[in-house]
CSV table of C-alpha atoms in Angstrom, one decimal:
chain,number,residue,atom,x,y,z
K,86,UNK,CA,-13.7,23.4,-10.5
K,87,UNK,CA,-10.2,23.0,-10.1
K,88,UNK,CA,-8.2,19.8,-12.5
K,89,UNK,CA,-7.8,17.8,-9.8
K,90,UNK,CA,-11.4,17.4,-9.6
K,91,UNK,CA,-12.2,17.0,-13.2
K,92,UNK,CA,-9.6,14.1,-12.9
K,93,UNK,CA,-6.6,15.5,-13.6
K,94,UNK,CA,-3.4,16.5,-11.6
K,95,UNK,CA,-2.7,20.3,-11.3
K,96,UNK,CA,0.5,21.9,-11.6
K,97,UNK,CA,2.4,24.8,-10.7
K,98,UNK,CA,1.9,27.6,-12.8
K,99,UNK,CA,5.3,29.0,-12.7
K,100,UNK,CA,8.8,27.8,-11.4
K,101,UNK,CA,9.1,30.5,-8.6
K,102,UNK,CA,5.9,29.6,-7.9
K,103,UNK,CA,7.1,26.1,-6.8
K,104,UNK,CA,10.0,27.0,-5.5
K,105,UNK,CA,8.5,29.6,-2.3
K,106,UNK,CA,5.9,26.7,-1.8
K,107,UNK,CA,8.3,24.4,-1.6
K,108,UNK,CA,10.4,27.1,0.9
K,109,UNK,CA,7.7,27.7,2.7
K,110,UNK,CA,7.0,24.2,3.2
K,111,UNK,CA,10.9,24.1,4.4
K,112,UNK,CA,11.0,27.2,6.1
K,113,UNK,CA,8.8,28.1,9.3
K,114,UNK,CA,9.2,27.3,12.8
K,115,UNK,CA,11.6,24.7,12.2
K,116,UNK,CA,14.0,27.4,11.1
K,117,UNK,CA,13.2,30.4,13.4
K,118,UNK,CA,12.1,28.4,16.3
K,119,UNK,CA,14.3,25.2,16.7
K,120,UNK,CA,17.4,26.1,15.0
K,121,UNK,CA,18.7,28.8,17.2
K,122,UNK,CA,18.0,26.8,20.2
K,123,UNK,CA,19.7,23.5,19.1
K,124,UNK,CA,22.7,25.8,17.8
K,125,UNK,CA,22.9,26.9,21.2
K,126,UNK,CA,22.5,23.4,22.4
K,127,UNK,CA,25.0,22.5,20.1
K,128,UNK,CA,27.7,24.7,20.3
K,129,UNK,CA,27.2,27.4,18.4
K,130,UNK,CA,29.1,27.0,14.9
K,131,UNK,CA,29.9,23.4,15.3
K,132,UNK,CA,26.0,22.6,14.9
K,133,UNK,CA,26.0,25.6,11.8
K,134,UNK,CA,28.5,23.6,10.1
K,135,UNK,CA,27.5,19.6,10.9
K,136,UNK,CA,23.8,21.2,9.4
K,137,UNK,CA,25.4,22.1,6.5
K,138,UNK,CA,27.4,19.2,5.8
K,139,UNK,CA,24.3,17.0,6.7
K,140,UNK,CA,21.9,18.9,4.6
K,141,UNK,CA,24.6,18.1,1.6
K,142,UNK,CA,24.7,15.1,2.6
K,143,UNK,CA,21.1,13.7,3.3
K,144,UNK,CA,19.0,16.8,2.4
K,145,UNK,CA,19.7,17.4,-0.9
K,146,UNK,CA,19.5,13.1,-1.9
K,147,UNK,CA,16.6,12.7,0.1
K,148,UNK,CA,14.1,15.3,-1.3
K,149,UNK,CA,15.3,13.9,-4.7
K,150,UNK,CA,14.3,10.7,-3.1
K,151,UNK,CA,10.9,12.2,-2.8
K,152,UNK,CA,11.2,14.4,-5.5
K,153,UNK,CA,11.3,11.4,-8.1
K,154,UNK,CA,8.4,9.2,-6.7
K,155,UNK,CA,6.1,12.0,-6.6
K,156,UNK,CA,6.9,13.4,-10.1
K,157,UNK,CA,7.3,9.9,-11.5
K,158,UNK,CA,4.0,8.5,-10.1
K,159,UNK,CA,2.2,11.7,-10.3
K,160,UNK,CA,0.5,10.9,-6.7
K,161,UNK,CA,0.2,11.8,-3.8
K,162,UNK,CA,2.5,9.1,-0.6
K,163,UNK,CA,0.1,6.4,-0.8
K,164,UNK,CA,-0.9,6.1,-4.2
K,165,UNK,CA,2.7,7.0,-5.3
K,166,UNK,CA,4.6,4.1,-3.3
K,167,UNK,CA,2.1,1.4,-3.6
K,168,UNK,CA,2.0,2.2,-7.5
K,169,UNK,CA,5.8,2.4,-8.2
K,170,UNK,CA,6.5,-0.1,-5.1
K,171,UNK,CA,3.4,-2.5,-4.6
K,172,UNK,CA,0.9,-2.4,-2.2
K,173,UNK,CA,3.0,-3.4,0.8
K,174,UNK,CA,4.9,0.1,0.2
K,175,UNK,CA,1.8,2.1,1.0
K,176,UNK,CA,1.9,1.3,4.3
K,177,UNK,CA,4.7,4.2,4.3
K,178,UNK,CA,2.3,6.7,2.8
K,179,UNK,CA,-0.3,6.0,5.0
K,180,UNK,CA,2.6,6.6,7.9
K,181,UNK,CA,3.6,9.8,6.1
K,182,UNK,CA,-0.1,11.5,6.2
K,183,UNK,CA,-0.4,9.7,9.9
K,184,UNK,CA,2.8,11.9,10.4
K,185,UNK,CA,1.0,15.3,8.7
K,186,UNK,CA,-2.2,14.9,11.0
K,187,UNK,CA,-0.1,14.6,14.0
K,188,UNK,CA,2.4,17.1,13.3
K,189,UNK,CA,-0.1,19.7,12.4
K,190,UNK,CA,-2.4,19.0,15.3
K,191,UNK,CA,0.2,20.5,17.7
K,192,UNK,CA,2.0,22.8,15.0
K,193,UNK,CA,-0.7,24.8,14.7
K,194,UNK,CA,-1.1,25.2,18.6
K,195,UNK,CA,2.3,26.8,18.6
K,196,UNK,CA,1.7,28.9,15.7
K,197,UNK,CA,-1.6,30.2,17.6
K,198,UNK,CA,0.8,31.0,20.0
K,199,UNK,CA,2.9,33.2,17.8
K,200,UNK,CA,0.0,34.6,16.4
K,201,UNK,CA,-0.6,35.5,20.0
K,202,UNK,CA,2.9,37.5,20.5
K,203,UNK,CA,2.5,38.9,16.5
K,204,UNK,CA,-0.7,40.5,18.0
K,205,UNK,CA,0.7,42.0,21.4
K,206,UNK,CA,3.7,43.9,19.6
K,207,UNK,CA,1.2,45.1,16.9
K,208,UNK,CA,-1.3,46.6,19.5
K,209,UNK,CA,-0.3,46.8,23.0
K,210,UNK,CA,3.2,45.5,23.0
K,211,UNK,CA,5.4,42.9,25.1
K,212,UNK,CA,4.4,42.9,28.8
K,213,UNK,CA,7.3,43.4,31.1
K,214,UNK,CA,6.5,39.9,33.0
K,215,UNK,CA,7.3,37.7,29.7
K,216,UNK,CA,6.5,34.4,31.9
K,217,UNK,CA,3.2,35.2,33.6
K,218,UNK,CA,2.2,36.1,29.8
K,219,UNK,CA,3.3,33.0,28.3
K,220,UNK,CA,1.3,31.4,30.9
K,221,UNK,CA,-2.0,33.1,29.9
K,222,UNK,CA,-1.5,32.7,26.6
K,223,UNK,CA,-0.6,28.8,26.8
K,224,UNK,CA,-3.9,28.2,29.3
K,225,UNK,CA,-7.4,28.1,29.6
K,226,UNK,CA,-9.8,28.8,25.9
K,227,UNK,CA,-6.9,30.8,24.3
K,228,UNK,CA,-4.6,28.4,22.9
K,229,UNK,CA,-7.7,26.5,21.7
K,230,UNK,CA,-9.4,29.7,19.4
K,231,UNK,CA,-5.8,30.5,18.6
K,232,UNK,CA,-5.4,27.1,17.3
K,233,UNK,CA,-8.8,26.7,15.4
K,234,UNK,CA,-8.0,30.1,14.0
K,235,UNK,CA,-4.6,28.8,12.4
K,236,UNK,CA,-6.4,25.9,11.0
K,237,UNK,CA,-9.2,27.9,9.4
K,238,UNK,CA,-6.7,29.6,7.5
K,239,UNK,CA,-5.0,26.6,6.6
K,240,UNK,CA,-7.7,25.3,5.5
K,241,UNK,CA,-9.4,27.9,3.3
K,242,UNK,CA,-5.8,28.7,1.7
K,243,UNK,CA,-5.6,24.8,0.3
K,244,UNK,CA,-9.1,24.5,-0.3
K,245,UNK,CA,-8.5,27.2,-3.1
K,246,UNK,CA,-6.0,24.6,-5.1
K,247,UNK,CA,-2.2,24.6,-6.2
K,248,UNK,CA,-1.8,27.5,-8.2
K,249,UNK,CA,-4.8,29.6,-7.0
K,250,UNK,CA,-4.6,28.7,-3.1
K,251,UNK,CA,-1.1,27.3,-2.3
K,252,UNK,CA,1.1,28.8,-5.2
K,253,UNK,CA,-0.6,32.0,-4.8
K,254,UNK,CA,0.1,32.5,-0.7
K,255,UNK,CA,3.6,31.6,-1.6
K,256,UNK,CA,3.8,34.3,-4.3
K,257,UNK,CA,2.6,36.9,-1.3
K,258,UNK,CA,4.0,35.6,1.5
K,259,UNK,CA,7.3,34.2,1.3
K,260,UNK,CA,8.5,37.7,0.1
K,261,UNK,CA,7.5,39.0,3.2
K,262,UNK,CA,9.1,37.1,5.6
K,263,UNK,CA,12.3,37.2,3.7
K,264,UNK,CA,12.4,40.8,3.6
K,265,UNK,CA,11.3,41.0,7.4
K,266,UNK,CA,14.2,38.8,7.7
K,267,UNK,CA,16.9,40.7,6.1
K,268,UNK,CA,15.9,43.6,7.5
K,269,UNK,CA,16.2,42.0,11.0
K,270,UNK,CA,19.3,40.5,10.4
K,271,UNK,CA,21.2,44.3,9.4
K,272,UNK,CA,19.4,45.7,12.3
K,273,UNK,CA,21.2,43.2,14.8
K,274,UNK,CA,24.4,44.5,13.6
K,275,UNK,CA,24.1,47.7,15.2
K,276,UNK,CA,23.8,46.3,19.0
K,277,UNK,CA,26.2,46.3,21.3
K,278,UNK,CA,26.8,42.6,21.9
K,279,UNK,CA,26.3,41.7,18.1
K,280,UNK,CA,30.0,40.8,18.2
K,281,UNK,CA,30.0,38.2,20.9
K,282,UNK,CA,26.8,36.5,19.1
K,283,UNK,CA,28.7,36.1,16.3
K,284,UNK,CA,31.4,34.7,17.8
K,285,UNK,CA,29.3,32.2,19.4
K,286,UNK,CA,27.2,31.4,16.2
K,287,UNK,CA,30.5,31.0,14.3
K,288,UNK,CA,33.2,30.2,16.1
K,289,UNK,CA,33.3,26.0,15.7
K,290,UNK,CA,34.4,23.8,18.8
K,291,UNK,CA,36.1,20.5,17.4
K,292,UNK,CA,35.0,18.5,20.7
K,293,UNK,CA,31.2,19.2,20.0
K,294,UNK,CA,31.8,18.2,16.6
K,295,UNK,CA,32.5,14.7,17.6
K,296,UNK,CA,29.4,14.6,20.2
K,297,UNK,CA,27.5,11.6,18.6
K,298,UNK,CA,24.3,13.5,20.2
K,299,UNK,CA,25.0,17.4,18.5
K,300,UNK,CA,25.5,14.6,15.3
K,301,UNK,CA,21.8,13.1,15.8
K,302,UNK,CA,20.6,16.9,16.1
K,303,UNK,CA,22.4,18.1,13.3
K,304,UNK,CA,21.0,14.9,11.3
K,305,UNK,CA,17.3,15.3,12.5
K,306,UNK,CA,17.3,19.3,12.2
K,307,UNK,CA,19.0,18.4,8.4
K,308,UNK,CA,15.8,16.7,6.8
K,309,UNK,CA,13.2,18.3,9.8
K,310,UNK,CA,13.8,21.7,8.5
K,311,UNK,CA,13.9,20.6,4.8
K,312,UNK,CA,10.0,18.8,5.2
K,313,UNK,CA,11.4,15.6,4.7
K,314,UNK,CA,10.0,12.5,6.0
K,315,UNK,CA,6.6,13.4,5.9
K,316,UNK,CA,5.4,13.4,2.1
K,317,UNK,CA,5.3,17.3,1.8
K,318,UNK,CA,8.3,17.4,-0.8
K,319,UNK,CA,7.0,14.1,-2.3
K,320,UNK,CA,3.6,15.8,-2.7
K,321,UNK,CA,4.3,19.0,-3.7
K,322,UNK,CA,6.7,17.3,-6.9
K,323,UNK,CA,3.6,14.9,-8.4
K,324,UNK,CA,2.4,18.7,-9.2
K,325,UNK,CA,5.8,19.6,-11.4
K,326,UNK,CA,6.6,19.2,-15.3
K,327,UNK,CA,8.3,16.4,-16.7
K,328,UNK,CA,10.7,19.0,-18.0
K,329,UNK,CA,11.4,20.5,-14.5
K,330,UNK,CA,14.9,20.1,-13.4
K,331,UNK,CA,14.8,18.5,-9.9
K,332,UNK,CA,18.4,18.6,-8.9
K,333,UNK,CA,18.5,22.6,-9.5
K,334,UNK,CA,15.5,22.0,-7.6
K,335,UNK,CA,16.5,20.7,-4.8
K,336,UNK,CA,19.7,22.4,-4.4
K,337,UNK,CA,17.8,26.1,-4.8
K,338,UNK,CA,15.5,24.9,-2.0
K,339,UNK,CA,17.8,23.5,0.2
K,340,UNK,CA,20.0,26.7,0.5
K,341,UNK,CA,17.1,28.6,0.6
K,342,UNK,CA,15.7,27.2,3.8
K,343,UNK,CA,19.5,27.4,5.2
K,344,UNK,CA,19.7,30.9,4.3
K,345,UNK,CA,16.3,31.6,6.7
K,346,UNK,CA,17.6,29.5,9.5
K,347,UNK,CA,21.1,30.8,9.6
K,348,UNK,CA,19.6,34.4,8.8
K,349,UNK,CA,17.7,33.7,12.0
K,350,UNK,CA,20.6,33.1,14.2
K,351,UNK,CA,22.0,36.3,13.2
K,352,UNK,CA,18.8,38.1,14.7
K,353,UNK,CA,18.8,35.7,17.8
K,354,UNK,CA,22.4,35.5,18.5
K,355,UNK,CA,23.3,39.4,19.0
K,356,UNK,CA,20.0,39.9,21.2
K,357,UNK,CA,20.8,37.2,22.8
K,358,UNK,CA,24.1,38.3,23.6
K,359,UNK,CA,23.4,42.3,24.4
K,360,UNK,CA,21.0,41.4,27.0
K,361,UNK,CA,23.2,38.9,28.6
K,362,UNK,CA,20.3,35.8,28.1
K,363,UNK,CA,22.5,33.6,26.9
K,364,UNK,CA,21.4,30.8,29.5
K,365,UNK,CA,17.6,31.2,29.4
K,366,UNK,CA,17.9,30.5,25.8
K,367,UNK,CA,20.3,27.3,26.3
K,368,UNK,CA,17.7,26.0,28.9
K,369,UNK,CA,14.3,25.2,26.6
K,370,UNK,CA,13.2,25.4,23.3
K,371,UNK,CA,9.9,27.3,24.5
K,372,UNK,CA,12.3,29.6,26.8
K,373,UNK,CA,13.8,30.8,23.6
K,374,UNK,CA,11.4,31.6,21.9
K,375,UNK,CA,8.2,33.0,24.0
K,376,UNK,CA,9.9,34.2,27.1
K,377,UNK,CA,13.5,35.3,27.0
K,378,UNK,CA,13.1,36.8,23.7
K,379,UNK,CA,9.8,38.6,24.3
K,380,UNK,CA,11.5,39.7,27.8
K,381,UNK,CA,14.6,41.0,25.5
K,382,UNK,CA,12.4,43.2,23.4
K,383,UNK,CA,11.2,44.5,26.4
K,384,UNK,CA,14.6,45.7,27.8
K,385,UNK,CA,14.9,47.4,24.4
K,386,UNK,CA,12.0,49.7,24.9
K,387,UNK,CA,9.7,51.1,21.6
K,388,UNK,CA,12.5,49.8,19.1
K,389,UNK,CA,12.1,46.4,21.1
K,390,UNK,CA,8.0,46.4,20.3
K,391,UNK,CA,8.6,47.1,16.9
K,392,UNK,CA,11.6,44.6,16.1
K,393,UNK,CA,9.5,42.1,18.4
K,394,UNK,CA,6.4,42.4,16.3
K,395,UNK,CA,8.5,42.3,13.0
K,396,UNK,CA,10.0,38.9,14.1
K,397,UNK,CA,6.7,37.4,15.3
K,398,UNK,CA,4.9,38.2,11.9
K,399,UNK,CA,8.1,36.6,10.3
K,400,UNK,CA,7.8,33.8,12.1
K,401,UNK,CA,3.7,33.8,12.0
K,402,UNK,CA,4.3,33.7,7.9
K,403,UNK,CA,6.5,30.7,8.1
K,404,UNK,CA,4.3,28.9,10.2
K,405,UNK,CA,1.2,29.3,8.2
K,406,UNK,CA,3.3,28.3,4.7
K,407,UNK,CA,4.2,25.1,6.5
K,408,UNK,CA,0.9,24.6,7.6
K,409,UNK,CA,-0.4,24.9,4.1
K,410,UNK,CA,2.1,22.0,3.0
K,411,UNK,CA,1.3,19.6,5.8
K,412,UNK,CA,-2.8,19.6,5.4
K,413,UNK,CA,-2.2,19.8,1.4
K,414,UNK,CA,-0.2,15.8,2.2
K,415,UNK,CA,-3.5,15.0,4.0
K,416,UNK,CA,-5.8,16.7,1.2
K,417,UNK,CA,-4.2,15.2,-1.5
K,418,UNK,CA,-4.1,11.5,-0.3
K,419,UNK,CA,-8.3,12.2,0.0
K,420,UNK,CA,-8.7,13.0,-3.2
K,421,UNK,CA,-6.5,10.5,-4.6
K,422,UNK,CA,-7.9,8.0,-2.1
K,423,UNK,CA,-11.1,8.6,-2.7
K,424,UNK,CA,-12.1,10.8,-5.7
K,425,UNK,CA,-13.6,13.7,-3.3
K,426,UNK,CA,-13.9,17.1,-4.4
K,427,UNK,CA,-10.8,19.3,-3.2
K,428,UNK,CA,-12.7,21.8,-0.7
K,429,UNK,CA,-14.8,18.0,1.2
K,430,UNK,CA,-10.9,16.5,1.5
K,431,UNK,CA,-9.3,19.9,3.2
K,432,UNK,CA,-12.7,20.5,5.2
K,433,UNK,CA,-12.3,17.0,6.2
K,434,UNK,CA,-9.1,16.6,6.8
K,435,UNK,CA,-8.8,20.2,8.5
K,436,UNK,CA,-11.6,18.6,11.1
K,437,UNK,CA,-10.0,16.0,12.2
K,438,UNK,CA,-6.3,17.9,12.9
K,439,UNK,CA,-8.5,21.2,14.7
K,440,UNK,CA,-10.0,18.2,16.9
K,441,UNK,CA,-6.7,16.0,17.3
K,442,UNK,CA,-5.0,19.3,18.2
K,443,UNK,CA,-7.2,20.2,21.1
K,444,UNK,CA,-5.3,17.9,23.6
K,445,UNK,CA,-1.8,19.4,22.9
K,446,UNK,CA,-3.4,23.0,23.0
K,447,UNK,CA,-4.9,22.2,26.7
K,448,UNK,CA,-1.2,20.4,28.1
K,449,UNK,CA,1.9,21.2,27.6
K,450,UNK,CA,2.9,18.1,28.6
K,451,UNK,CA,1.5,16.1,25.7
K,452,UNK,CA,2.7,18.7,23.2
K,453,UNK,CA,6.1,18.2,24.1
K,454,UNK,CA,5.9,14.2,23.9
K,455,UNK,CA,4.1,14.7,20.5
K,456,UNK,CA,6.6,16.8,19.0
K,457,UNK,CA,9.5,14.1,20.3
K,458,UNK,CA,7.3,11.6,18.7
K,459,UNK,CA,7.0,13.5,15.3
K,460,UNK,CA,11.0,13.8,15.3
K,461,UNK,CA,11.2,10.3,15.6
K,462,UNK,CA,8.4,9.6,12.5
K,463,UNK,CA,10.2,11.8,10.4
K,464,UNK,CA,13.5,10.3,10.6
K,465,UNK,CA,11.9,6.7,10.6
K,466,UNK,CA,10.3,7.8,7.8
K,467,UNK,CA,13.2,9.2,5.9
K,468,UNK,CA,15.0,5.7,6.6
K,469,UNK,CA,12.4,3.5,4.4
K,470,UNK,CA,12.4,6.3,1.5
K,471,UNK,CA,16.1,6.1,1.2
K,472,UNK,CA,15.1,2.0,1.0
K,473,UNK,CA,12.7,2.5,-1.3
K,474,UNK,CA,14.6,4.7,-3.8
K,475,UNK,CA,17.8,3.0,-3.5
K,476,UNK,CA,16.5,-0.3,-3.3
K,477,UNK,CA,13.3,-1.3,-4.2
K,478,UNK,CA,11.8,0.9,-6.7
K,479,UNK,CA,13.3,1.1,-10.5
K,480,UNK,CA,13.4,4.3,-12.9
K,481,UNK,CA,14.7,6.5,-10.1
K,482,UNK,CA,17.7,7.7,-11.6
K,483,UNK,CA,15.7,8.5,-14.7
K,484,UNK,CA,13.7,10.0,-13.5
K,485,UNK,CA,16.2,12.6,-11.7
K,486,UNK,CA,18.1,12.3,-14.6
K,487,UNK,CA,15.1,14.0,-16.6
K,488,UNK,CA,15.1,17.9,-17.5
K,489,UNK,CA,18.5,18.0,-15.2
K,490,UNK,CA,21.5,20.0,-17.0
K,491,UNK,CA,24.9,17.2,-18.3
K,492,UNK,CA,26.7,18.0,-15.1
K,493,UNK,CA,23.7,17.1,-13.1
K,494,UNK,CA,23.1,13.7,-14.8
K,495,UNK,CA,26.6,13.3,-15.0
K,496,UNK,CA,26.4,13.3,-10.7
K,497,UNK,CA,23.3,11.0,-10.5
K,498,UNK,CA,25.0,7.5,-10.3
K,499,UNK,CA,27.2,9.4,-7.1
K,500,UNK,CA,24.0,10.9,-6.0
K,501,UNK,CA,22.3,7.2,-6.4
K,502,UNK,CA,24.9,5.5,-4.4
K,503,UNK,CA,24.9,8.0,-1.6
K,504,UNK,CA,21.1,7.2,-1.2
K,505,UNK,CA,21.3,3.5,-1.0
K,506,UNK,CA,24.2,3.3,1.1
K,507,UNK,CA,25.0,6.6,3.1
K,508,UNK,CA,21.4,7.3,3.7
K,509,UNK,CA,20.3,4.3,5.6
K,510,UNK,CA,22.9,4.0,8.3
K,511,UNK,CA,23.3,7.5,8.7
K,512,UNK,CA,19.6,8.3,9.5
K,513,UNK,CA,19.0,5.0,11.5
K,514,UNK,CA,21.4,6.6,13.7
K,515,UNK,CA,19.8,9.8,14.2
K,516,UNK,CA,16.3,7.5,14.1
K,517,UNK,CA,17.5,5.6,17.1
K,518,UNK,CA,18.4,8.7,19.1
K,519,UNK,CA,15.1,10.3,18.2
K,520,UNK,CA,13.3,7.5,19.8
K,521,UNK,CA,15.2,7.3,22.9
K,522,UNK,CA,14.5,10.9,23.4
K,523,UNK,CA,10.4,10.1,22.7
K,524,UNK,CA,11.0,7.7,25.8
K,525,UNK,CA,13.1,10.4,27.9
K,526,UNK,CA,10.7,13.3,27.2
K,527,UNK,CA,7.8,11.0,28.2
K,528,UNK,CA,8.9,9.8,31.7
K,529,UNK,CA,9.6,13.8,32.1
K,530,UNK,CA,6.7,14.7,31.4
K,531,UNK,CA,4.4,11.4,33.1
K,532,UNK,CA,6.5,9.5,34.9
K,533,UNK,CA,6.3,10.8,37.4
């Protein structure tokens, strides 16, 4: 019986420990699967370096947003903000795990799918017509076994606790993916158009720095990459030490989960770039990823299969870590909720995504207007956290200012201004352009 169920809250067993869950949490497809494409979108290094300056900015204050109502009510969303808030304030929480059901009920559709292309470079590798397959392997009973089979996983990984289910995968895992990673990344620099990727990746334009749209990107990819928004970060910190210094924290996970995304572009970019694909990945998100690339590693013959199958398992690995951190919001807020026993609340809770994800795994369509909806939670979400810390709750600074080194504490009344009064306008205004895209991606995709 794990403490949680003999009433009290686990913790982390070790700092690294923590800090790959809480990478993993950050790092998946997010990283690997969005970031490329919206640097492309964006203009190559002009996104790279808006991210940056946007994960300084409202990254790094807004998962010690999180970071300090989850250690200081030692809760999970709900319980934590109507406890250090009132009652009125768990309305967010409950919006946060809203958030985790829906984004995991289509997540894991998409993992299934790179599950899918993991499997195909390990046994029979990449099939020369990279559309027809990503047809078969988005239709018909497929996606839906695929789907199940990522949240079975999930499931039985969380059901096993912090330390011996969700600390433990991180242990194994994370390693993995950053080695596939790296070794990814030095392989790239031997192909022939490596030099123009670069160039692309890291050459800024001023004019698309001043695009307030690449700015709403850069904003929404700053805190949807990091897991903020949702309660993950918030969760994940009700399990840490008084004694645990948040701000290190923080910082050692942001930079982390930049290192994997820019790491990424440094594998996408030169492929991209020696097979002349430059457009088919500019043109969709799902183009990027599950049929120019797969099409790419083709053209590259046996080296292709195995550097196609290494990248799909990386990206597999992230996906399942994130997973683990979405259902453990959702697990969490049961047992708090509730009392349950750990393995009822992720049985539970793992039930209701598998069956909320069959829609998006049988229509494209409504996957796509899901995952413009989720955007557009998280950043709404972010908004009232940076309200809440800055505004409403008290004891936040102290409790930041706990376990940090001087020249940390000496930087929390900056860091405290930044989140009442940068973080608010800042994300309204990548909030606002979220939900105009919800509307835009909808009449694409029904209106017809």
């Amino acid at each position: 019986m794990s403490q949680q169920e003999n009433g009290q809250r686990e913790f982390f067993n070790t700092r690294l420990g923590f800090i790959l869950a809480a990478v993993g949490s950050a790092v998946g497809l997010g990283n690997m699967w969005r970031f490329p494409y919206v640097t492309a979108e964006g203009g190559g290094a002009a996104f790279v370096f808006l991210y940056i300056f946007l994960t300084l900015l409202i990254g790094v204050p807004l998962m010690l947003s999180e970071f300090s109502v989850g250690r200081g009510a030692r809760l999970s969303p709900i319980g934590a903000l109507r406890k250090l808030g009132g009652k009125r304030w768990s309305l967010l929480g409950w919006m946060y795990v809203f958030t985790g059901f829906l984004i995991l009920s289509y997540y894991s559709v998409i993992a299934g799918w790179v599950v899918r292309y993991a499997l195909d470079g390990i046994f029979t590798g990449f099939p020369g017509d990279a559309g027809g397959r990503f047809a078969e392997v988005t239709t018909g009973a497929s996606p839906v076994f695929f789907h199940l089979a990522i949240m079975v996983i999930t499931v039985i990984i969380v059901s096993f606790g912090v330390q011996k289910g969700i600390e433990r995968a991180a242990l194994v895992l994370m390693p993995i993916l950053f080695g596939i990673l790296l070794f990814l990344a030095i392989w790239a620099t031997t192909l022939p158009g490596a030099m123009e990727g670069y160039a692309f990746y890291l050459r800024p334009s001023l004019s698309a720095l001043l695009d307030p749209y690449i700015l709403s990107q850069a904003a929404g990819q700053a805190f949807y990459s990091l897991s903020l928004g949702m309660g993950c970060m918030l969760t994940f910190s009700s399990y840490l030490s008084r004694d645990t210094d948040l701000n290190r924290e923080a910082v050692t996970i942001a930079f982390s989960d930049f290192g994997v995304a820019f790491t990424a572009g440094l594998v996408v970019f030169p492929v991209v770039f020696a097979l002349g694909i430059q457009g088919d990945v500019s043109e969709s998100t799902v183009g990027a990823l599950f049929i120019a690339l797969p099409g790419a590693f083709v053209e590259m013959g046996a080296i292709g299969r195995v550097v196609g199958m290494l990248f799909f398992v990386a990206l597999m690995v992230g996906a399942i870590t994130s997973a683990v951190s979405l259902l453990e919001v959702v697990t969490a807020s049961v047992i708090d909720e509730t009392r349950v026993k750990r393995r009822t609340a992720s049985v539970v809770g793992g039930i209701v995504i598998a069956v909320m994800g069959l829609l998006p795994a049988a229509s494209m369509s409504f996957l796509s207007v899901v995952d413009r909806l989720s955007e557009a939670l998280l950043a709404l979400g972010a908004f009232f956290m940076s309200i809440f810390v800055g505004w409403v709750t008290v004891g936040a600074a102290d409790e930041i200012r706990k376990g940090a080194s001087a020249r940390f504490q000496r930087l929390t009344p900056t860091l405290m201004a930044t989140i009442r009064w940068v973080l608010p306008p800042v994300i309204l205004f990548a909030a606002s352009y979220a939900f105009v895209e919800v509307v835009r991606t909808y009449m694409a995709e029904f209106g017809g």
